[in-house]
Coordinates of C-alpha atoms and ligand atoms in Angstrom, one line a residue:
M16 CA -18.5 -10.6 24.6
A17 CA -21.9 -12.1 24.5
K18 CA -21.8 -15.8 24.1
R19 CA -24.5 -18.0 22.7
D20 CA -24.7 -21.7 23.4
Y21 CA -22.3 -23.4 20.9
Y22 CA -24.9 -26.1 20.0
D23 CA -27.4 -23.3 19.2
V24 CA -24.8 -21.5 17.2
L25 CA -24.3 -24.5 14.9
G26 CA -28.0 -25.5 15.1
V27 CA -27.2 -29.0 16.2
Q28 CA -28.5 -31.3 18.9
R29 CA -26.4 -31.8 22.0
N30 CA -25.6 -35.4 21.0
A31 CA -24.6 -34.4 17.5
S32 CA -21.8 -36.5 15.9
E33 CA -18.6 -34.9 14.8
A34 CA -19.7 -35.4 11.2
D35 CA -22.9 -33.5 11.9
I36 CA -21.0 -30.7 13.6
K37 CA -18.6 -30.4 10.6
K38 CA -21.5 -30.4 8.2
A39 CA -23.3 -27.7 10.2
F40 CA -20.2 -25.6 10.3
R41 CA -19.5 -25.9 6.6
R42 CA -23.0 -24.8 5.9
L43 CA -22.7 -21.7 8.1
A44 CA -19.2 -21.0 6.9
M45 CA -20.3 -20.9 3.3
K46 CA -23.1 -18.6 4.2
Y47 CA -21.3 -16.1 6.4
H48 CA -17.8 -16.3 5.0
P49 CA -16.5 -12.7 4.8
D50 CA -15.5 -13.2 1.2
R51 CA -19.1 -13.7 0.3
N52 CA -20.3 -10.8 2.5
P53 CA -17.8 -8.0 2.1
G54 CA -18.3 -5.2 4.6
D55 CA -21.0 -7.1 6.4
N56 CA -19.9 -7.0 10.1
E57 CA -22.8 -9.1 11.3
A58 CA -21.9 -11.9 8.9
E59 CA -18.3 -11.8 10.0
A60 CA -19.4 -11.9 13.6
K61 CA -21.6 -14.9 12.8
F62 CA -18.8 -16.6 11.0
K63 CA -16.4 -16.2 13.9
E64 CA -19.0 -17.4 16.4
A65 CA -19.5 -20.5 14.3
K66 CA -15.8 -21.1 14.0
L67 CA -15.4 -20.8 17.8
A68 CA -18.3 -23.3 18.4
Y69 CA -16.8 -25.6 15.8
D70 CA -13.4 -25.6 17.4
V71 CA -14.8 -26.5 20.8
L72 CA -17.3 -29.1 19.7
T73 CA -14.9 -31.0 17.5
D74 CA -12.3 -31.3 20.3
A75 CA -13.4 -34.2 22.5
K76 CA -11.8 -32.8 25.6
K77 CA -13.1 -29.2 25.1
R78 CA -16.5 -30.5 24.2
S79 CA -16.8 -32.6 27.4
A80 CA -15.6 -29.6 29.5
Y81 CA -18.1 -27.4 27.7
D82 CA -20.9 -29.8 28.3
Q83 CA -20.2 -29.9 32.0
F84 CA -19.1 -26.3 32.7
G85 CA -20.3 -24.3 29.8
H86 CA -18.1 -21.5 28.5
A87 CA -16.3 -21.4 31.8
G88 CA -15.0 -24.9 31.0
V89 CA -13.3 -23.9 27.8
D90 CA -12.6 -20.3 28.4
G91 CA -10.2 -20.3 31.4
A92 CA -9.5 -16.6 31.2
G93 CA -12.3 -14.1 31.3
P94 CA -13.2 -11.5 28.8
G95 CA -10.5 -9.0 28.0
F96 CA -7.7 -11.0 29.4
G97 CA -5.8 -13.8 27.8
G98 CA -8.9 -15.0 26.1
F99 CA -9.9 -18.2 24.6
S100 CA -8.1 -18.7 21.3
G101 CA -10.6 -19.2 18.7
G102 CA -8.0 -18.6 16.1
A103 CA -6.3 -22.0 15.9
P104 CA -5.7 -22.3 12.2
G105 CA -5.6 -26.1 12.2
D106 CA -9.1 -27.2 11.6
F107 CA -10.0 -24.2 9.7
A108 CA -7.2 -24.6 7.2
D109 CA -8.6 -27.8 5.7
I110 CA -11.7 -25.9 4.7
F111 CA -10.4 -22.6 3.4
G112 CA -6.7 -22.9 3.1
D113 CA -3.9 -21.5 5.1
V114 CA -4.2 -17.9 4.1
F115 CA -7.5 -17.4 5.8
G116 CA -6.5 -19.5 8.7
D117 CA -5.7 -16.8 11.2
I118 CA -7.6 -13.9 9.6
F119 CA -11.0 -14.7 10.9
G120 CA -10.0 -16.5 14.0
G121 CA -10.3 -13.7 16.5
R122 CA -12.9 -12.8 19.0
G123 CA -15.7 -10.5 18.1
G124 CA -19.4 -10.4 17.9
T125 CA -22.0 -8.1 19.1
R126 CA -22.7 -7.3 22.7
R127 CA -26.3 -8.5 23.0
S128 CA -28.2 -10.0 25.9
Q129 CA -27.8 -13.8 25.7
R130 CA -29.3 -16.7 27.6
G131 CA -26.6 -18.6 29.6
V132 CA -25.6 -22.0 28.5
D133 CA -27.1 -25.2 29.8
L134 CA -24.8 -27.3 31.9
R135 CA -24.6 -31.0 32.7
Y136 CA -23.8 -32.6 36.0
D137 CA -23.2 -36.4 36.2
L138 CA -24.6 -37.9 39.3
A139 CA -23.9 -41.5 40.3
L140 CA -26.4 -43.3 42.6
T141 CA -26.6 -46.7 44.0
L142 CA -29.6 -48.8 42.9
E143 CA -31.1 -48.4 46.4
E144 CA -30.8 -44.6 46.2
A145 CA -32.3 -44.5 42.7
V146 CA -35.2 -46.7 43.7
A147 CA -36.0 -44.9 46.9
G148 CA -35.2 -41.4 45.8
K149 CA -32.9 -39.1 47.7
E150 CA -32.0 -35.5 48.3
V151 CA -28.4 -35.0 47.1
K152 CA -26.1 -32.0 47.7
I153 CA -24.0 -31.3 44.7
R154 CA -21.1 -28.8 44.4
L155 CA -20.2 -27.2 41.2
P156 CA -17.9 -24.4 40.1
T157 CA -19.4 -21.1 39.1
W158 CA -17.9 -17.9 37.9
V159 CA -18.9 -14.7 39.7
D160 CA -17.9 -11.1 39.1
C161 CA -14.9 -10.1 41.1
Q162 CA -16.0 -7.8 43.8
F163 CA -12.8 -5.9 44.0
C164 CA -12.8 -4.6 40.5
N165 CA -16.5 -4.9 39.8
G166 CA -15.7 -7.3 37.0
S167 CA -13.5 -5.0 35.0
G168 CA -10.3 -6.9 35.7
A169 CA -8.5 -3.6 36.4
K170 CA -6.8 -2.8 39.7
P171 CA -9.3 -0.9 41.9
G172 CA -8.8 2.8 41.3
T173 CA -7.7 2.2 37.7
K174 CA -9.7 1.5 34.5
P175 CA -9.1 -0.6 31.4
K176 CA -7.7 1.6 28.7
T177 CA -8.5 1.8 25.1
C178 CA -6.1 -0.4 23.3
P179 CA -3.4 1.8 21.6
T180 CA -2.7 -0.7 18.9
C181 CA -6.2 -1.0 17.4
G182 CA -7.8 2.1 18.9
G183 CA -10.5 0.0 20.5
H184 CA -11.7 -1.8 17.4
G185 CA -10.3 -5.1 18.4
Q186 CA -9.1 -5.7 14.8
V187 CA -6.1 -4.4 12.9
R188 CA -5.5 -4.3 9.2
M189 CA -2.3 -5.4 7.7
Q190 CA -0.8 -6.0 4.3
Q191 CA 0.2 -9.5 3.4
G192 CA 1.2 -9.9 -0.3
F193 CA -1.8 -8.8 -2.4
F194 CA -4.2 -9.1 0.5
S195 CA -5.1 -6.4 2.9
I196 CA -6.2 -8.5 5.8
Q197 CA -8.0 -7.8 9.0
Q198 CA -6.6 -9.5 12.0
T199 CA -7.5 -9.8 15.6
C200 CA -5.5 -7.3 17.5
P201 CA -2.6 -9.1 19.1
E202 CA -2.3 -6.7 21.9
C203 CA -5.9 -6.8 23.3
R204 CA -6.9 -10.0 21.6
G205 CA -10.0 -8.4 20.2
S206 CA -11.4 -6.9 23.3
G207 CA -10.4 -3.3 22.3
T208 CA -9.2 -2.6 25.8
V209 CA -6.0 -3.3 27.8
I210 CA -5.5 -3.6 31.4
E211 CA -2.4 -1.8 32.6
E212 CA -2.6 -2.8 36.2
P213 CA -4.5 -6.0 36.6
C214 CA -6.7 -6.5 39.7
P215 CA -4.6 -8.5 42.1
H216 CA -7.7 -10.4 43.4
C217 CA -8.8 -11.9 40.1
R218 CA -5.5 -11.4 38.3
G219 CA -7.2 -9.3 35.6
R220 CA -9.9 -11.8 34.7
G221 CA -12.7 -9.8 36.1
R222 CA -14.3 -13.0 37.4
I223 CA -13.4 -15.5 40.1
Q224 CA -14.4 -19.1 40.3
E225 CA -16.4 -20.1 43.3
E226 CA -18.1 -23.3 44.3
K227 CA -21.8 -23.4 44.8
T228 CA -23.8 -26.1 46.6
L229 CA -27.1 -27.1 45.2
S230 CA -29.7 -29.4 46.7
V231 CA -31.2 -31.8 44.2
K232 CA -34.3 -33.8 44.9
V233 CA -34.0 -37.1 43.1
P234 CA -37.4 -38.6 42.8
A235 CA -37.9 -42.3 43.5
G236 CA -37.6 -44.7 40.6
V237 CA -35.1 -42.9 38.4
D238 CA -32.8 -44.9 36.2
T239 CA -29.6 -44.4 34.2
G240 CA -30.2 -41.8 31.5
D241 CA -32.8 -39.9 33.4
R242 CA -32.2 -36.1 33.7
I243 CA -33.3 -33.7 36.3
R244 CA -33.6 -30.1 35.2
L245 CA -32.7 -27.3 37.5
A246 CA -34.0 -24.2 35.9
G247 CA -31.7 -21.2 36.0
E248 CA -28.8 -23.1 37.6
G249 CA -26.7 -23.2 34.4
E250 CA -24.2 -20.7 33.2
R251 CA -25.2 -17.1 33.9
G252 CA -26.5 -15.0 31.0
E253 CA -24.6 -12.3 29.4
Q254 CA -25.7 -8.6 29.3
G255 CA -28.7 -9.2 31.4
G256 CA -29.8 -12.4 29.7
P257 CA -31.3 -15.2 31.7
A258 CA -29.2 -18.0 33.1
G259 CA -29.1 -21.4 31.4
D260 CA -30.4 -24.6 33.1
L261 CA -28.5 -27.3 34.8
Y262 CA -29.2 -30.9 33.9
V263 CA -28.4 -33.5 36.4
Q264 CA -27.7 -36.7 34.5
I265 CA -28.4 -39.9 36.5
Q266 CA -26.1 -42.8 36.4
V267 CA -27.0 -45.9 38.5
K268 CA -24.1 -47.9 39.7
E269 CA -23.9 -51.6 39.2
H270 CA -25.4 -53.6 42.1
P271 CA -23.8 -56.8 43.4
I272 CA -27.0 -58.7 43.4
F273 CA -29.7 -57.1 41.3
T274 CA -29.9 -55.9 37.8
R275 CA -32.7 -53.7 36.7
E276 CA -34.7 -53.7 33.5
D277 CA -37.4 -51.1 33.4
A278 CA -39.5 -51.8 36.4
N279 CA -38.3 -55.3 37.1
L280 CA -35.3 -56.4 39.1
Y281 CA -33.5 -59.6 38.3
C282 CA -31.2 -61.8 40.5
Q283 CA -29.6 -65.2 40.3
V284 CA -30.1 -67.6 43.1
P285 CA -27.8 -70.7 43.3
I286 CA -29.5 -73.8 44.8
S287 CA -28.2 -77.3 45.5
F288 CA -29.3 -80.1 43.2
V289 CA -30.9 -81.8 46.3
I290 CA -33.2 -78.8 47.0
A291 CA -33.9 -78.6 43.2
A292 CA -34.9 -82.3 43.2
L293 CA -36.8 -82.4 46.5
G294 CA -38.1 -78.9 46.6
G295 CA -37.9 -76.5 49.5
E296 CA -38.0 -72.9 50.6
L297 CA -35.2 -70.4 50.6
E298 CA -34.7 -66.9 51.6
V299 CA -34.1 -64.3 48.8
P300 CA -33.2 -60.7 49.3
T301 CA -35.3 -57.8 48.0
L302 CA -34.6 -54.1 48.2
D303 CA -36.8 -53.9 51.3
G304 CA -36.0 -57.0 53.2
K305 CA -36.2 -60.7 52.6
V306 CA -38.9 -63.0 51.2
M307 CA -39.3 -66.7 51.2
L308 CA -39.2 -68.3 47.8
K309 CA -40.8 -71.7 47.3
I310 CA -38.9 -74.1 45.1
P311 CA -41.1 -76.9 43.8
P312 CA -39.7 -80.5 43.5
G313 CA -38.1 -81.2 40.2
T314 CA -37.0 -77.6 39.5
Q315 CA -34.6 -77.3 36.5
T316 CA -31.7 -74.9 36.3
G317 CA -32.5 -71.6 34.7
K318 CA -36.1 -71.6 35.9
M319 CA -37.4 -68.1 36.7
F320 CA -39.5 -67.3 39.7
R321 CA -41.5 -64.1 40.0
V322 CA -41.9 -62.3 43.3
R323 CA -44.7 -59.8 42.7
N324 CA -44.3 -56.1 43.5
K325 CA -40.7 -56.4 44.7
G326 CA -39.3 -54.5 41.7
V327 CA -39.2 -50.8 41.2
K328 CA -41.9 -48.1 41.0
P329 CA -41.2 -46.3 37.8
V330 CA -40.5 -42.6 38.2
R331 CA -43.0 -41.7 35.5
G332 CA -45.7 -43.6 37.2
G333 CA -47.2 -47.0 36.5
V334 CA -47.3 -50.3 38.4
V335 CA -44.5 -51.5 40.6
G336 CA -42.4 -54.1 38.9
D337 CA -41.5 -57.6 40.0
L338 CA -38.4 -59.3 41.3
I339 CA -37.4 -62.2 39.0
C340 CA -35.2 -64.8 40.5
R341 CA -33.4 -67.2 38.2
V342 CA -32.3 -70.4 39.9
L343 CA -28.9 -71.9 39.1
I344 CA -28.3 -75.5 40.1
E345 CA -24.9 -75.9 41.6
T346 CA -22.9 -79.0 41.1
P347 CA -21.4 -80.1 44.5
V348 CA -17.6 -80.0 44.6
D349 CA -14.9 -81.3 46.9
L350 CA -16.8 -84.3 48.0
T351 CA -15.7 -86.8 50.7
E352 CA -15.4 -90.5 50.0
R353 CA -18.7 -91.1 51.8
Q354 CA -20.5 -88.5 49.8
K355 CA -19.2 -90.0 46.5
E356 CA -20.3 -93.4 47.6
L357 CA -23.8 -92.1 48.3
L358 CA -23.9 -90.5 44.9
R359 CA -22.8 -93.6 43.1
E360 CA -25.4 -95.6 45.0
F361 CA -27.9 -92.9 44.0
E362 CA -26.9 -93.0 40.4
V363 CA -27.4 -96.8 40.2
S364 CA -30.9 -96.4 41.7
V365 CA -31.7 -93.6 39.2
Q366 CA -30.6 -95.8 36.3
E367 CA -32.8 -98.5 37.4
G368 CA -35.7 -96.2 37.2
G369 CA -35.1 -95.7 33.5
S370 CA -36.0 -92.6 31.5
R371 CA -38.5 -91.1 33.9
H372 CA -35.9 -89.6 36.3
N373 CA -33.9 -87.9 33.5
P374 CA -36.4 -87.2 30.7
Q375 CA -34.2 -84.5 29.1
S376 CA -31.1 -86.7 29.0
H377 CA -33.0 -89.6 27.5
S378 CA -34.7 -87.6 24.8
W379 CA -31.3 -86.0 23.9
L380 CA -29.6 -89.5 23.8
D381 CA -32.4 -90.8 21.6
G382 CA -31.8 -87.8 19.2
V383 CA -28.0 -88.5 19.1
K384 CA -28.7 -92.2 18.4
S385 CA -30.9 -91.6 15.4
F386 CA -28.5 -88.9 14.1
F387 CA -25.6 -91.4 14.1
E388 CA -27.9 -94.1 12.5
K389 CA -28.7 -91.7 9.6
M390 CA -25.0 -91.0 9.1
G391 CA -24.4 -94.8 9.0
L392 CA -22.1 -94.8 12.0
Ligands
LIG402 ZN1 -10.8 -8.2 40.1
LIG403 ZN1 -6.2 -3.8 20.4

């Protein structure tokens, strides 16, 4: 059976919400429902196709599998064998009621050339790899025609037979109360053929899953959310249709030191209060080695220092970003008696100097004082 991309079938974006998907399906269902199009096989096929797409895309697990592996991800068994059950009445029932639940649930559709579905591959990179670029080998599952049965699923030397139950139509009519209803043939599950002796190699599926290795050139400067398109590496087309594309979705892992924002890198640098007060130089890391960072005397905590051109060169071009170091002044801990003594001595000396050594504390204290005065405290 020719299969179109489920998102295309419903006419929704790949990031569509469940509500959007429901809405889109309702619209199509109203248009193509067989009750409204009696005798119109094309409408019925469209209806079934939409139903199948709806079932997959409203099931979080199936949707995720479909996004990654295409139809192969949600259709474990190949055409004509087992088959993906599109006929689960559950979701359908809430729209049209139980009676119709399993009538239109079968497989069907016209055999037409269809472009294969686009697939997604999630690729995790370290920050260094994302910044420098890298050639990555990825392995992904792919379905190929079984060589033993040439994709028929029948044991070599035998052929799939026309289904005796439905005579090859894939559908059977049956009477249920007042209704004469058409139902997916339970014997062949809508394919119209049955395999009497399945091919032992593919167990009747006609296809076997293999792993293919692809080489992906990740350009320098990519960031989380960027996608690399590999044309023609998605799911293969049906009936001679072209293959879909593979989208490699980049996810940059957290870095122990740096965080990235666009082209800039950020890092926190703890310094002692002595260096902060006296000034000094310290070594800070960059993605390509170390640089010396000059700390001027009287540096306050939270101050940012910019190291030019030590950020990232954006993948879409533009100037190289900067490395921005934010200093954090660390309060010394676990002091010896001698060190405490020195600090007390130091504090006395600072107090003697008045407000000029601690301008922020003094202006804050002045503010608190006038606040209390206003309150009459
Ligand atoms: Zn086979
Ligand atoms: Zn049948």
